Coordinates of C-alpha atoms and ligand atoms in Angstrom, one line a residue:
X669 CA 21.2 1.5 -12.7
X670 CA 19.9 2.2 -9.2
X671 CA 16.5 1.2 -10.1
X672 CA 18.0 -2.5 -11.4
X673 CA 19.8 -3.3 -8.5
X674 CA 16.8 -2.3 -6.3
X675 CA 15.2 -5.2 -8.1
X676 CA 18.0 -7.2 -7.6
X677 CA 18.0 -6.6 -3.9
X678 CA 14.4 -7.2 -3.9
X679 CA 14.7 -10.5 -5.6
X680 CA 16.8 -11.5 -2.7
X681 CA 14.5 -10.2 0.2
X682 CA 11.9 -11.9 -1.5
X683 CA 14.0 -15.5 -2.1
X684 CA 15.7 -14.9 1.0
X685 CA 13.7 -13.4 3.6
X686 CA 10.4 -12.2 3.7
X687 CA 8.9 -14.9 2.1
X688 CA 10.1 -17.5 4.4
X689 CA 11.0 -15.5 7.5
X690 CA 9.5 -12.5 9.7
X691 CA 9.8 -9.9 11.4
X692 CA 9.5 -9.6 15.4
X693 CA 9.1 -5.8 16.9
X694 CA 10.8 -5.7 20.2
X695 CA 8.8 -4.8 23.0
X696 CA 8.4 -3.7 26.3
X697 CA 5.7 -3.4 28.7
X698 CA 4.0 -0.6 30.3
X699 CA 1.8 -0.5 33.2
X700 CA -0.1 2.4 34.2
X701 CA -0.7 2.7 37.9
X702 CA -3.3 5.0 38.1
X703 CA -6.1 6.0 37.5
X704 CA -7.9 2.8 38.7
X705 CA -9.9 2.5 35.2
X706 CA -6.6 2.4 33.0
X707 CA -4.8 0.0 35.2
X708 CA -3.5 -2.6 33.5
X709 CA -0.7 -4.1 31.3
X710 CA -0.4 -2.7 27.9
X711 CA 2.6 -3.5 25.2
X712 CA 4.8 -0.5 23.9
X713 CA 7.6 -1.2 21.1
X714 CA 10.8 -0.1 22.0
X715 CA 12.2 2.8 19.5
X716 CA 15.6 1.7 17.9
X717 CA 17.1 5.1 18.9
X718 CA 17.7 6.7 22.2
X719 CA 18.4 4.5 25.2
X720 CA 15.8 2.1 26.5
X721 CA 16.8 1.0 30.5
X722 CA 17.5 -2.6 29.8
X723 CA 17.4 -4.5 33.2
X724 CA 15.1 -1.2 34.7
X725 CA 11.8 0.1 35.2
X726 CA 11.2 4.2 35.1
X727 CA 8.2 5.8 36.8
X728 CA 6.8 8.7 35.1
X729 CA 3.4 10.8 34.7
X730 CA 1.8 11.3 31.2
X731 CA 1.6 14.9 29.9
X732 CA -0.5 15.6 26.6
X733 CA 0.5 19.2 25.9
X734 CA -2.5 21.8 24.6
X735 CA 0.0 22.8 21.7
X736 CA 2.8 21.2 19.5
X737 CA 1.1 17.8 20.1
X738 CA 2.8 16.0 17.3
X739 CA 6.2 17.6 18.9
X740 CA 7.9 18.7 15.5
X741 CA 8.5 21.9 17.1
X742 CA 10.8 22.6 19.8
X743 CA 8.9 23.4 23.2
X744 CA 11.0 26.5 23.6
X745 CA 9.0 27.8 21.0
X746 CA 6.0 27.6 22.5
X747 CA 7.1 28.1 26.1
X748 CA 6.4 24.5 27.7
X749 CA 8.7 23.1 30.3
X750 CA 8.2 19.4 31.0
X751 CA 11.3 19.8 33.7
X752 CA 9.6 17.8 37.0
X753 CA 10.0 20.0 40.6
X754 CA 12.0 18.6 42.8
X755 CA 10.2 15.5 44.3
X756 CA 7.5 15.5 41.6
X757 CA 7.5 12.8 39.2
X758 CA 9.4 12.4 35.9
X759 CA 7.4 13.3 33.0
X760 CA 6.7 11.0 30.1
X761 CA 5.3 13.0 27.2
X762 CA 2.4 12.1 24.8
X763 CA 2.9 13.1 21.4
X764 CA 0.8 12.2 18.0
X765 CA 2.6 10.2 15.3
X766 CA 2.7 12.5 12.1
X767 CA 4.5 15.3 10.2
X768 CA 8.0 14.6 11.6
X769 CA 10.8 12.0 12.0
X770 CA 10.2 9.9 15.4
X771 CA 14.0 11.2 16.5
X772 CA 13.0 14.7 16.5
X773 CA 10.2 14.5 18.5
X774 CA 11.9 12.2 20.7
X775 CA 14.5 15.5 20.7
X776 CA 12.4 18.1 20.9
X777 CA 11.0 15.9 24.1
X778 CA 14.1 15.6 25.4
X779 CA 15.3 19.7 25.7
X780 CA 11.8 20.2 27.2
X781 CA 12.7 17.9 30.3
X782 CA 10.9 14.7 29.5
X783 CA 12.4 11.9 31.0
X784 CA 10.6 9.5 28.5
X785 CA 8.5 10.4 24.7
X786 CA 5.5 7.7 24.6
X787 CA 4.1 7.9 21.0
X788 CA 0.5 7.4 19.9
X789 CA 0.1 5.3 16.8
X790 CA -2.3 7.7 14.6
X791 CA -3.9 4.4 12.7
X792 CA -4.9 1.1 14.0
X793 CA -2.5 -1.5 13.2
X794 CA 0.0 -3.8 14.6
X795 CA 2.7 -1.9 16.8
X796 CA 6.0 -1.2 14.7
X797 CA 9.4 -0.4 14.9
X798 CA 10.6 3.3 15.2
X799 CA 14.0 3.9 13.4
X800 CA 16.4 6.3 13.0
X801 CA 16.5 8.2 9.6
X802 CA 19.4 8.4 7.7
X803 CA 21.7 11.2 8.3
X804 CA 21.3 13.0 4.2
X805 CA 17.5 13.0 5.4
X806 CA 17.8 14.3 8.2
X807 CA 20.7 17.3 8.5
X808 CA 20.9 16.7 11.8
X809 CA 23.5 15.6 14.4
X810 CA 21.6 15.5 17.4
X811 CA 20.5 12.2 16.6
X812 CA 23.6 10.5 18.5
X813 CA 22.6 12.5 21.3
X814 CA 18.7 11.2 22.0
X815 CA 19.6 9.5 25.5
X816 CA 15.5 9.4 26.5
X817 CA 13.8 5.8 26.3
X818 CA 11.0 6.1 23.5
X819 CA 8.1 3.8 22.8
X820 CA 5.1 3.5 20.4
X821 CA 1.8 2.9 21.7
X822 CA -1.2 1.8 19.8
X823 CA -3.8 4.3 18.7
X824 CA -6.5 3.3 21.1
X825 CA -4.0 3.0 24.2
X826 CA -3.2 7.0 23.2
X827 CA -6.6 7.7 23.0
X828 CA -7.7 6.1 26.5
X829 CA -4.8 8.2 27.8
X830 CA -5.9 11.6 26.5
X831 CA -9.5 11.0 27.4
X832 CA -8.6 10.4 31.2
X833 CA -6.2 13.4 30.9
X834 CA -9.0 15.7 29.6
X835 CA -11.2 14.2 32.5
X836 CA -8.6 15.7 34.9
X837 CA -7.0 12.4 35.9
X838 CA -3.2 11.8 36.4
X839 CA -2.0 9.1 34.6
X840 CA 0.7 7.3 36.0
X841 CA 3.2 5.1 34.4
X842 CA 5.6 2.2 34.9
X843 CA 7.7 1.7 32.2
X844 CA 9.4 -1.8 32.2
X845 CA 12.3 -3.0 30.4
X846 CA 13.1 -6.1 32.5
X847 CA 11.9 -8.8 30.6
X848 CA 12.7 -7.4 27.3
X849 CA 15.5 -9.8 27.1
X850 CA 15.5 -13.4 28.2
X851 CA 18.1 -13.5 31.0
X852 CA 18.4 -17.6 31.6
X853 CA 21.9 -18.4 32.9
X854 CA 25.1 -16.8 33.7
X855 CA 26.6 -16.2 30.0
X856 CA 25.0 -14.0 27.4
X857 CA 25.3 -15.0 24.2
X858 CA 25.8 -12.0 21.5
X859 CA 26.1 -11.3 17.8
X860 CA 26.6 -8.1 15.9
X861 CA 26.0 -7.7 12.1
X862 CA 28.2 -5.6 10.6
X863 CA 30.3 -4.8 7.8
X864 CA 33.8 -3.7 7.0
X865 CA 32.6 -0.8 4.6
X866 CA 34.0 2.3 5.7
X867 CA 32.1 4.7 2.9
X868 CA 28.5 4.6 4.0
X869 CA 28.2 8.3 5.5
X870 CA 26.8 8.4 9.1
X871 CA 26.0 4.9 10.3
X872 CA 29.3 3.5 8.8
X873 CA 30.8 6.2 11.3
X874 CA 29.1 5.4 14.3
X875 CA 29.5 1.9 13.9
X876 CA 33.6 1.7 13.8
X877 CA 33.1 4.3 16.4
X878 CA 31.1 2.1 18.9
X879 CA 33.3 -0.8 17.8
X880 CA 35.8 1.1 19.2
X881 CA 34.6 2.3 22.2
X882 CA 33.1 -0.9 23.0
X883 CA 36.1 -3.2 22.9
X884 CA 37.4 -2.8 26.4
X885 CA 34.6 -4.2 27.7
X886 CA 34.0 -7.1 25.3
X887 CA 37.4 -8.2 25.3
X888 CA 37.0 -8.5 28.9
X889 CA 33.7 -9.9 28.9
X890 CA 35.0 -12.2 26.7
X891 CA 38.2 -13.7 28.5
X892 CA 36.1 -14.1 31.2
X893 CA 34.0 -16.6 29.4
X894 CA 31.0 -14.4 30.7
X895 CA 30.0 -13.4 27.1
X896 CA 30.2 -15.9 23.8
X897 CA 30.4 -13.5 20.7
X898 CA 29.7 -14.2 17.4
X899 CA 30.0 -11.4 14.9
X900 CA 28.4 -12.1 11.4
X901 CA 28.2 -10.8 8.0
X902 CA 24.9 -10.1 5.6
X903 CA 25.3 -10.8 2.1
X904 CA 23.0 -11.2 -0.8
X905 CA 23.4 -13.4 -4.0
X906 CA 23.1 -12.7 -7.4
X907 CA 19.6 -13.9 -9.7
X908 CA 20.7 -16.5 -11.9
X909 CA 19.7 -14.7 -14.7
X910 CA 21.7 -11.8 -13.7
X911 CA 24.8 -13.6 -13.1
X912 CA 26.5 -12.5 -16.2
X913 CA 25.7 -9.1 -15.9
X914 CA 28.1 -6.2 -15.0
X915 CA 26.6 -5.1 -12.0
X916 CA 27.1 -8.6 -10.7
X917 CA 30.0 -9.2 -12.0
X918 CA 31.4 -6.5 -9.7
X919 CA 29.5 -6.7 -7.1
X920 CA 29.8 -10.6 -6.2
X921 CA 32.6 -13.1 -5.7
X922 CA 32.1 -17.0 -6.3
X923 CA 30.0 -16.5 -9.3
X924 CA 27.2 -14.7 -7.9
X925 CA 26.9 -16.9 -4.7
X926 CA 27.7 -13.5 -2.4
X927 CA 27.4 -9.9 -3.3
X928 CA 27.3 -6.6 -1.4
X929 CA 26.2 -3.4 -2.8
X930 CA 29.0 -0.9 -4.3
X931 CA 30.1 1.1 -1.2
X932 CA 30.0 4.7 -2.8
X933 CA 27.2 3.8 -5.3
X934 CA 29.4 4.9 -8.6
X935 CA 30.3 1.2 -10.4
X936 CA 33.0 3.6 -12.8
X937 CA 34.6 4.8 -9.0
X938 CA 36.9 3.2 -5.8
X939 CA 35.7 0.0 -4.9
X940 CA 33.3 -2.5 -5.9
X941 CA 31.0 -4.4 -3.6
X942 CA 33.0 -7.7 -4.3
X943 CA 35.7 -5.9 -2.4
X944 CA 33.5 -5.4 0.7
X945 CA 32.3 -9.2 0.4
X946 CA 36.1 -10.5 0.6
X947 CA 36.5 -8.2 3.5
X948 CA 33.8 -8.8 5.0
X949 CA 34.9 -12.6 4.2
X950 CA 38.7 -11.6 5.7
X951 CA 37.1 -10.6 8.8
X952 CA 34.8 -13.5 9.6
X953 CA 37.4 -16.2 9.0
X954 CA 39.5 -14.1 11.0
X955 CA 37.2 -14.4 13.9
X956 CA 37.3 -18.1 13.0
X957 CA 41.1 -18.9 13.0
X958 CA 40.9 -17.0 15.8
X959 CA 38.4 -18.2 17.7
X960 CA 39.8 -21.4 16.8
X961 CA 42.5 -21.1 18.8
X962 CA 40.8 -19.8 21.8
X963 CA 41.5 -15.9 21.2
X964 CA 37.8 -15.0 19.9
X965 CA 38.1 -11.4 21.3
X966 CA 40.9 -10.7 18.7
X967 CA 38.4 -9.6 16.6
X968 CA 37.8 -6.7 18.2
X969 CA 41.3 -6.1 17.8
X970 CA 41.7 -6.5 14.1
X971 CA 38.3 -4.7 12.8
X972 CA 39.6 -1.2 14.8
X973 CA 42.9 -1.7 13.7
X974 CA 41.9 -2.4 10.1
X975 CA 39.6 0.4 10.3
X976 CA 42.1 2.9 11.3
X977 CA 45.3 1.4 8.9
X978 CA 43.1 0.5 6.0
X979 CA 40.3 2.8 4.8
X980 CA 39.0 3.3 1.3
X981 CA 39.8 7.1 2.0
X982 CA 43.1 6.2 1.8
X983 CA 43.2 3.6 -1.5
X984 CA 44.5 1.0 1.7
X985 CA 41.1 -1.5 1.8
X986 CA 42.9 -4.0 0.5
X987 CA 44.3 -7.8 0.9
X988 CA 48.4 -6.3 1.7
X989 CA 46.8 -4.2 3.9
X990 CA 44.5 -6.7 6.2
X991 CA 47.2 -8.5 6.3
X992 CA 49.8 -6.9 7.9
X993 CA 47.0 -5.9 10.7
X994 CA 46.6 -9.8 10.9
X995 CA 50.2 -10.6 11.0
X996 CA 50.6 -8.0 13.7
X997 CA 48.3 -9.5 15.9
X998 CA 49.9 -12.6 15.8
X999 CA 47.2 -14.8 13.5
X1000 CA 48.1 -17.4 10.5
X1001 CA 47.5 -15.3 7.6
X1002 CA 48.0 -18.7 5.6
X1003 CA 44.9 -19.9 7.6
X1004 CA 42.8 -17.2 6.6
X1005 CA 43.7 -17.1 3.1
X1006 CA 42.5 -20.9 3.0
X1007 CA 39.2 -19.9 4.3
X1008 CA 38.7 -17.4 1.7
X1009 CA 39.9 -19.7 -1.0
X1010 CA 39.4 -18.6 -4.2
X1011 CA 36.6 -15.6 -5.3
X1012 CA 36.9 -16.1 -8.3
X1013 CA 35.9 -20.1 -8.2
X1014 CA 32.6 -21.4 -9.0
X1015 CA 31.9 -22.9 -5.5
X1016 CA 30.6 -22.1 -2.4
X1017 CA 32.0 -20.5 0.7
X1018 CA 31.3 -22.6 3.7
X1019 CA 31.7 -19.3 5.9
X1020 CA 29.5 -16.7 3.7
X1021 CA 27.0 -19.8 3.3
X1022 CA 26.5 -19.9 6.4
X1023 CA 26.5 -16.3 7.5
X1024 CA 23.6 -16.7 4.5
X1025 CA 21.6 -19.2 7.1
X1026 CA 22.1 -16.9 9.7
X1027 CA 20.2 -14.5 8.5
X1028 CA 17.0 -15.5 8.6
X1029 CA 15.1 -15.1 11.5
X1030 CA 14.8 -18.2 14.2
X1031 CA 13.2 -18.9 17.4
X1032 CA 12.0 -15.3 19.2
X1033 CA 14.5 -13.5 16.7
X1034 CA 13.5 -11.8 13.1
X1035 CA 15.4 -11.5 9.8
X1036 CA 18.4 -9.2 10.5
X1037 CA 17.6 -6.4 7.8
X1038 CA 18.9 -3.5 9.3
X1039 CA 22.9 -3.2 9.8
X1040 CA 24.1 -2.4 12.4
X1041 CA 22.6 -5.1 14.1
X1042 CA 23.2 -6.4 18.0
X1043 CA 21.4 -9.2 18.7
X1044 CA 21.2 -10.2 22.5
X1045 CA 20.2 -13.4 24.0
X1046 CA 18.9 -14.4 20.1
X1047 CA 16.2 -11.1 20.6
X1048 CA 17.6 -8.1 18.5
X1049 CA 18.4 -5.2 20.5
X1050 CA 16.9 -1.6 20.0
X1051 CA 17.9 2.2 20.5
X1052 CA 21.1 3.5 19.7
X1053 CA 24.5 1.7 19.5
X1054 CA 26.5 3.3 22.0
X1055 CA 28.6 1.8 24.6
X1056 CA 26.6 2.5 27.9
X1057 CA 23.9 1.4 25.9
X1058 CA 24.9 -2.1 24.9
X1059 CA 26.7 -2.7 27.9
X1060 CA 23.2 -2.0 30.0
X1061 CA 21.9 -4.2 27.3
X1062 CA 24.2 -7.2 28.1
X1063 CA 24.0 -7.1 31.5
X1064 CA 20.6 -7.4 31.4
X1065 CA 20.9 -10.5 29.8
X1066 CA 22.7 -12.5 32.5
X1067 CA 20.7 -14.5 35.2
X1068 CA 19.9 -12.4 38.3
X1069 CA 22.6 -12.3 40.7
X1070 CA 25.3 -13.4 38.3
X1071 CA 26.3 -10.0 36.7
X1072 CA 30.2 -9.9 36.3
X1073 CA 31.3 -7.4 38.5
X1074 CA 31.7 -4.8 35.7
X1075 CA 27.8 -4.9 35.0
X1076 CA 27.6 -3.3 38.8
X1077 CA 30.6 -0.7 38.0
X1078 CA 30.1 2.8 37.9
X1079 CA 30.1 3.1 33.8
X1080 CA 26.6 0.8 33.9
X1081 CA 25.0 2.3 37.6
X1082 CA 25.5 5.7 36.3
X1083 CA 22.9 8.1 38.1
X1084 CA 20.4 8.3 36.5
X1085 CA 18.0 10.4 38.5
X1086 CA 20.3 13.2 38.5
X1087 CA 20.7 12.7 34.8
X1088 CA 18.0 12.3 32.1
X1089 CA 15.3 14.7 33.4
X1090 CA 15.1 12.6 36.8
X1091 CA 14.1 9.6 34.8
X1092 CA 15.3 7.3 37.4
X1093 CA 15.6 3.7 36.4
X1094 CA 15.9 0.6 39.1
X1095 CA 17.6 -2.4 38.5
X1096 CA 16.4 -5.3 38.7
X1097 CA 16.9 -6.7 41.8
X1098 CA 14.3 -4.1 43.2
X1099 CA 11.5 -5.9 44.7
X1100 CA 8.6 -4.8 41.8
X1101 CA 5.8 -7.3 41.0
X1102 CA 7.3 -8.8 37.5
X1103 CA 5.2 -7.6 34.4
X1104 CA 4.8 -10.0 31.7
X1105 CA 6.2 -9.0 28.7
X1106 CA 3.3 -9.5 25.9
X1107 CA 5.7 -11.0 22.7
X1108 CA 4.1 -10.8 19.7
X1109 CA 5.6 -13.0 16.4
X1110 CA 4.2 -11.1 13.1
X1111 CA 4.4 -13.7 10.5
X1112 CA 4.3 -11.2 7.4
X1113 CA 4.8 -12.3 3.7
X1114 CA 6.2 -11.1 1.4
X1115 CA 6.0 -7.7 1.8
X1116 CA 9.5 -6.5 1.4
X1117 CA 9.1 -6.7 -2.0
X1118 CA 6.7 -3.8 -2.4
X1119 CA 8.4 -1.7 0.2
X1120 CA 11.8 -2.0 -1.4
X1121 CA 10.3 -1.1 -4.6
X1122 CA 8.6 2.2 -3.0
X1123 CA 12.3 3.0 -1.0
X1124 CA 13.9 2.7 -4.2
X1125 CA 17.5 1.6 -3.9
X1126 CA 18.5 4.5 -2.5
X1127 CA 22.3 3.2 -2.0
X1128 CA 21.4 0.9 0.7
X1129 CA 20.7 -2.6 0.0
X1130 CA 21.1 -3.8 3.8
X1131 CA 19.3 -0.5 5.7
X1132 CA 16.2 -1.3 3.0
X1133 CA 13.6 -0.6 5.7
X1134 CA 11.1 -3.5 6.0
X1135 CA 7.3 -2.4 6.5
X1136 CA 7.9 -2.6 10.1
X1137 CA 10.3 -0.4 10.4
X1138 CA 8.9 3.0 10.1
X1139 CA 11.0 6.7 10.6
X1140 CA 7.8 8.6 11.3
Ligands
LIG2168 C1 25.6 16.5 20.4 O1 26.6 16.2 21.4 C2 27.9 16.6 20.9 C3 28.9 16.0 22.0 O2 28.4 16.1 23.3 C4 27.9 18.1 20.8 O3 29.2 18.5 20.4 C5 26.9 18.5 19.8 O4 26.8 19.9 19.7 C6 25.5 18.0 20.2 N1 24.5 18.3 19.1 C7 23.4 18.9 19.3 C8 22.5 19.1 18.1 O5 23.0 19.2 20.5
LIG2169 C1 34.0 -20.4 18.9 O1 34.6 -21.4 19.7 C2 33.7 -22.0 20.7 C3 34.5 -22.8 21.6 O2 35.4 -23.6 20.9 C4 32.6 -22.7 20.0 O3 31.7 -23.3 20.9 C5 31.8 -21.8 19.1 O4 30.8 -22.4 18.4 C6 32.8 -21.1 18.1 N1 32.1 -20.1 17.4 C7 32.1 -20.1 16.1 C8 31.2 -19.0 15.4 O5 32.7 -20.9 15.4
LIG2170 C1 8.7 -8.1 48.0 O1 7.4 -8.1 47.5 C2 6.6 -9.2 48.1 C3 5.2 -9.2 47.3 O2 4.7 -7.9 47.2 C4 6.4 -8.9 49.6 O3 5.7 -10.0 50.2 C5 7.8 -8.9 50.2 O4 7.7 -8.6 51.6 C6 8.7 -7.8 49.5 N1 10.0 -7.9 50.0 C7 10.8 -6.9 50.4 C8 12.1 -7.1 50.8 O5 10.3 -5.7 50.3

C-alpha cells in the first residue's frame, strides 16, 4: 500500500514539480576577515533549523577541534569548552559532515558554547539544504531548542580553513545575513504553507504551536497594512489511471483533481486525506471571504480556534464543527460553503487550482516541498519556525528605516550578546561594508523521482525530501 502511493506521490513530483520547476538553496554570505590569504567572500547555505540572524551580521573565530570533529558526540565527553572569555571572540565551530544528523551536531555545538556550527561539505558538489529530521528518527526533543545559526560550507572552503588553522593562523569570520532577503519597500509580503492536519506527530505540533504563538504579531502586522499575508495549501492530484482506485477514491475530492495523503497512514482508520483537502479547502476560502471583506488576519483566528475545538483526537475535524468556529467569528458560512461547492463534482476548484499554480517555484523562489513552509519576500525562509524567529525574519524584510515600531521592540532586539554564547548580532543599520549575497538558481530535473523512490513513502507525501534537502 505504502509503496503504491509513494509512486503516486512521485508521479506528481514528477508532473508537477521537478520536472518543470527547481529548487533554490537559501544562502548567506560569509566573509572571513583574516588571515589576509583567505579573505574574501564565500557562499554558506543557511540550515533550516536553529535561528539564522535575519537583518544581522555575527563575528566569530573558527575552531577545528583535535577530537570529535564530526561533533556526534557531546564535547562534555571529551572535555572541550568552546565558551569565549570575556572580551574574546565568539566561537564558530568547524565540524565534518558525516555519521550524524546536522541538528545534533548543531546541539552538541551549541552546549559546548559555540555561538555559531559552520559545516564542511565532505564531497564536492553544489551547496545544499540542511534539514531537520523527523522526530520517530530522531528520539530527540532538543531539536526545538537549537537557537545557534548553522551553515554549510563547501568542501574546499573547509579545507582552506583547516589548512590555515594547522598553520597556526586565526581565522576570522563575518557571518552575514543581511541580504538574505530582498528588503525593497515598506510592506513585506508573506505566505505560509500549511495544512489543517492535526495527526502528523512532531511538526504537526510545532506548527499549530507557532501558529499560535505567532498571531499577535501578525494580526497586528496585518491591520497595519505593514504585512500582506497569503496562507496557502499543497495538494497533489490523482494519475488518471489511478482515478478509480481506492486509495484515490479516499484520498481526493473532485474526481482526483486534489488529494492529500491519509493523515494517520491506516485507509481502514479515522480520517481520510479527502477530509484534510476539504479542510484544508475550508480554510483557504475562509481566508478568501475573509479577506474579501477586508478582515484577512481572521485567519489567524479561525486555524487556532479550529485547532483547539476540532481535532481528529477528538472525532470533531469536521464540516459542523468548522462551522460553528466560522460563525463565531462573525464570517458567512454560506459564502464559504459556495467556495467549496461540491467534492464530490467532476469539476475543478478555482481555489485548490490555484493553490496547485502556486506551488511551483517562480522568480528567486523554489517548488514549496517541504511543509511547513514560510516564504518571505517570494525567497523561502530557513531555520526553525518559532516566533522570535520569523518575526526577525519579517522585519528583515522591510526597507531600511521603515520597520513598524514592533520590529525595534524588545521581543525582536533581544540581547543577544549576553545570550547565545556571546554571538552578538548587529542590525542592519550598523555601518558594515554590504556583502553581496552570491544567489545561485539550481535548475535540477527530474530528480525527485528517484529520491522519492529511495525515501519510500514513509507517511509523508509533502515532507518527501528533495535531493537538496539533506538531514546529514
Ligand atoms: C528543551 O527546552 C525545553 C523548554 O525550555 C526543556 O523543557 C527541555 O528539557 C529542553 N530539552 C533538552 C533536550 O534540553
Ligand atoms: C486580499 O485582498 C487584497 C486587497 O483587496 C488583494 O490585493 C489580495 O490579492 C487578496 N489576496 C488574495 C489571496 O486573494
Ligand atoms: C561608514 O562607512 C563609510 C565607508 O567605510 C565611512 O566613510 C563612513 O565614515 C562611515 N560612517 C560612520 C557613521 O561610521
Amino acid at each position: 500500500m505504502r509503496e503504491k502511493l509513494g509512486l503516486l506521490v512521485c508521479v506528481w513530483f514528477v508532473l508537477w514539480g521537478s520536472c518543470v520547476g527547481r529548487f533554490v538553496v537559501e544562502k548567506n554570505s560569509l566573509r572571513v576577515t583574516s588571515p589576509e590569504s583567505l579573505k574574501d567572500v564565500y557562499e554558506c547555505a543557511i540550515g533550516n533549523f536553529g535561528v539564522p540572524q535575519y537583518g544581522g551580521t555575527m563575528v566569530g573565530t573558527v575552531v577545528y577541534p583535535k577530537a570529535n570533529q564530526k561533533a556526534c558526540k557531546s564535547f562534555e565527553d571529551v572535555e572541550i569548552s568552546f565558551k569565549s572569555k570575556p572580551g574574546g571572540l565568539p566561537t564558530f565551530l568547524l565540524a565534518d559532515r558525516g555519521d550524524c544528523f546536522f541538528t545534533l551536531k548543531a546541539w552538541n555545538a551549541q552546549n559546548a558554547g559555540a555561538a555559531a556550527i559552520l559545516v564542511a561539505d565532505d564531497k564536492i558538489e553544489p551547496l545544499i539544504t540542511m534539514d531537520t529530521p523527523e522526530e520517530e528518527n530522531a528520539h530527540a526533543d532538543y531539536l526545538q531548542n537549537i537557537t545557534i545559526p548553522s551553515a554549510l560550507i563547501s568542501k574546499s572552503f573547509g579545507d582552506s580553513i583547516k589548512n590555515a588553522l594547522s598553520k597556526g593562523d586565526m581565522v576570522n569570520i563575518n557571518l552575514d545575513w543581511r541580504e538574505s532577503l530582498p528588503h525593497p519597500d515598506e510592506r513585506v509580503e508573506y505566505e505560509f504553507w500549511t495544512n489543517s492536519n492535526d495527526e502528523c506527530g512532531a511538526k504537526c505540533e510545532s506548527q499549530i504551536e507557532f501558529v499560535k504563538n505567532f498571531k499577535g504579531a501578525a494580526q497586528i502586522f496585518e491591520r497595519k497594512g505593514y504585512t500582506q499575508f497569503t496562507p496557502h495549501y499543497i495538494t497533489w492530484y490523482c494519475p488518471d489511471a489511478f482515478i478509480l482506485s481506492k486509495q484515490c477514491k479516499s484520498q481526493c475530492i473532485n474526481h482526483g483533481r486534489y488529494c492529500a495523503p491519509d493523515p494517520e497512514q491506516d485507509f481502514s482508520r479515522g480520517y481520510d486525506g479527502k477530509d484534510v483537502v476539504v479542510q484544508n479547502l475550508r480554510q483557504a476560502c475562509f481566508f478568501k471571504v475573509a479577506n474579501e471583506s477586508g478582515k484577512p488576519w481572521l485567519w489567524w483566528d479561525y486555524v487556532t480556534d479550529f485547532a483547539i475545538r476540532c481535532p481528529m483526537k477528538d472525532k470533531k475535524y469536521t464540516k459542523e464543527c468548522a462551522d460553528q468556529v466560522i460563525l463565531s467569528l462573525g464570517v458567512d458560512v454560506k459564502k464559504i460553503d459556495q467556495c467549496i461547492g461540491d467534492p464530490e463534482a467532476d469539476v475543478d476548484n478555482p481555489v485548490l487550482k490555484a493553490e496547485q499554480d502556486a506551488q511551483i517555484g517562480k522568480g528567486s523562489r523554489g517548488d514549496v516541498t517541504i511543509l511547513p513552509t514560510l516564504v518571505i519576500n517570494n525567497r523561502q525562509y530557513r531555520g526553525k519556525l518559532d516566533k522570535g524567529a520569523v518575526l526577525k525574519a519579517i522585519c528583515a524584510g522591510f526597507q531600511e528605516t521603515t520597520e513598524p515600531t514592533i520590529c525595534l521592540s524588545d521581543e525582536v532586539e533581544t540581547n543577544e550578546c549576553l545570550e547565545n554564547n556571546g554571538g552578538c548580532w548587529q542590525d542592519k543599520a550598523a555601518n558594515i561594508t554590504a556583502c553581496k549575497v552570491l544567489l545561485c538558481l539550481l535548475p535540477v530535473a527530474c530528480y525527485a523521482f528517484s529520491a522519492c523512490l529511495l525515501l519510500g513513502f514513509n507517511g509523508s507525501l509533502l515532507w518527501c525530501s528533495s535531493d537538496l534537502i539533506i538531514l546529514l
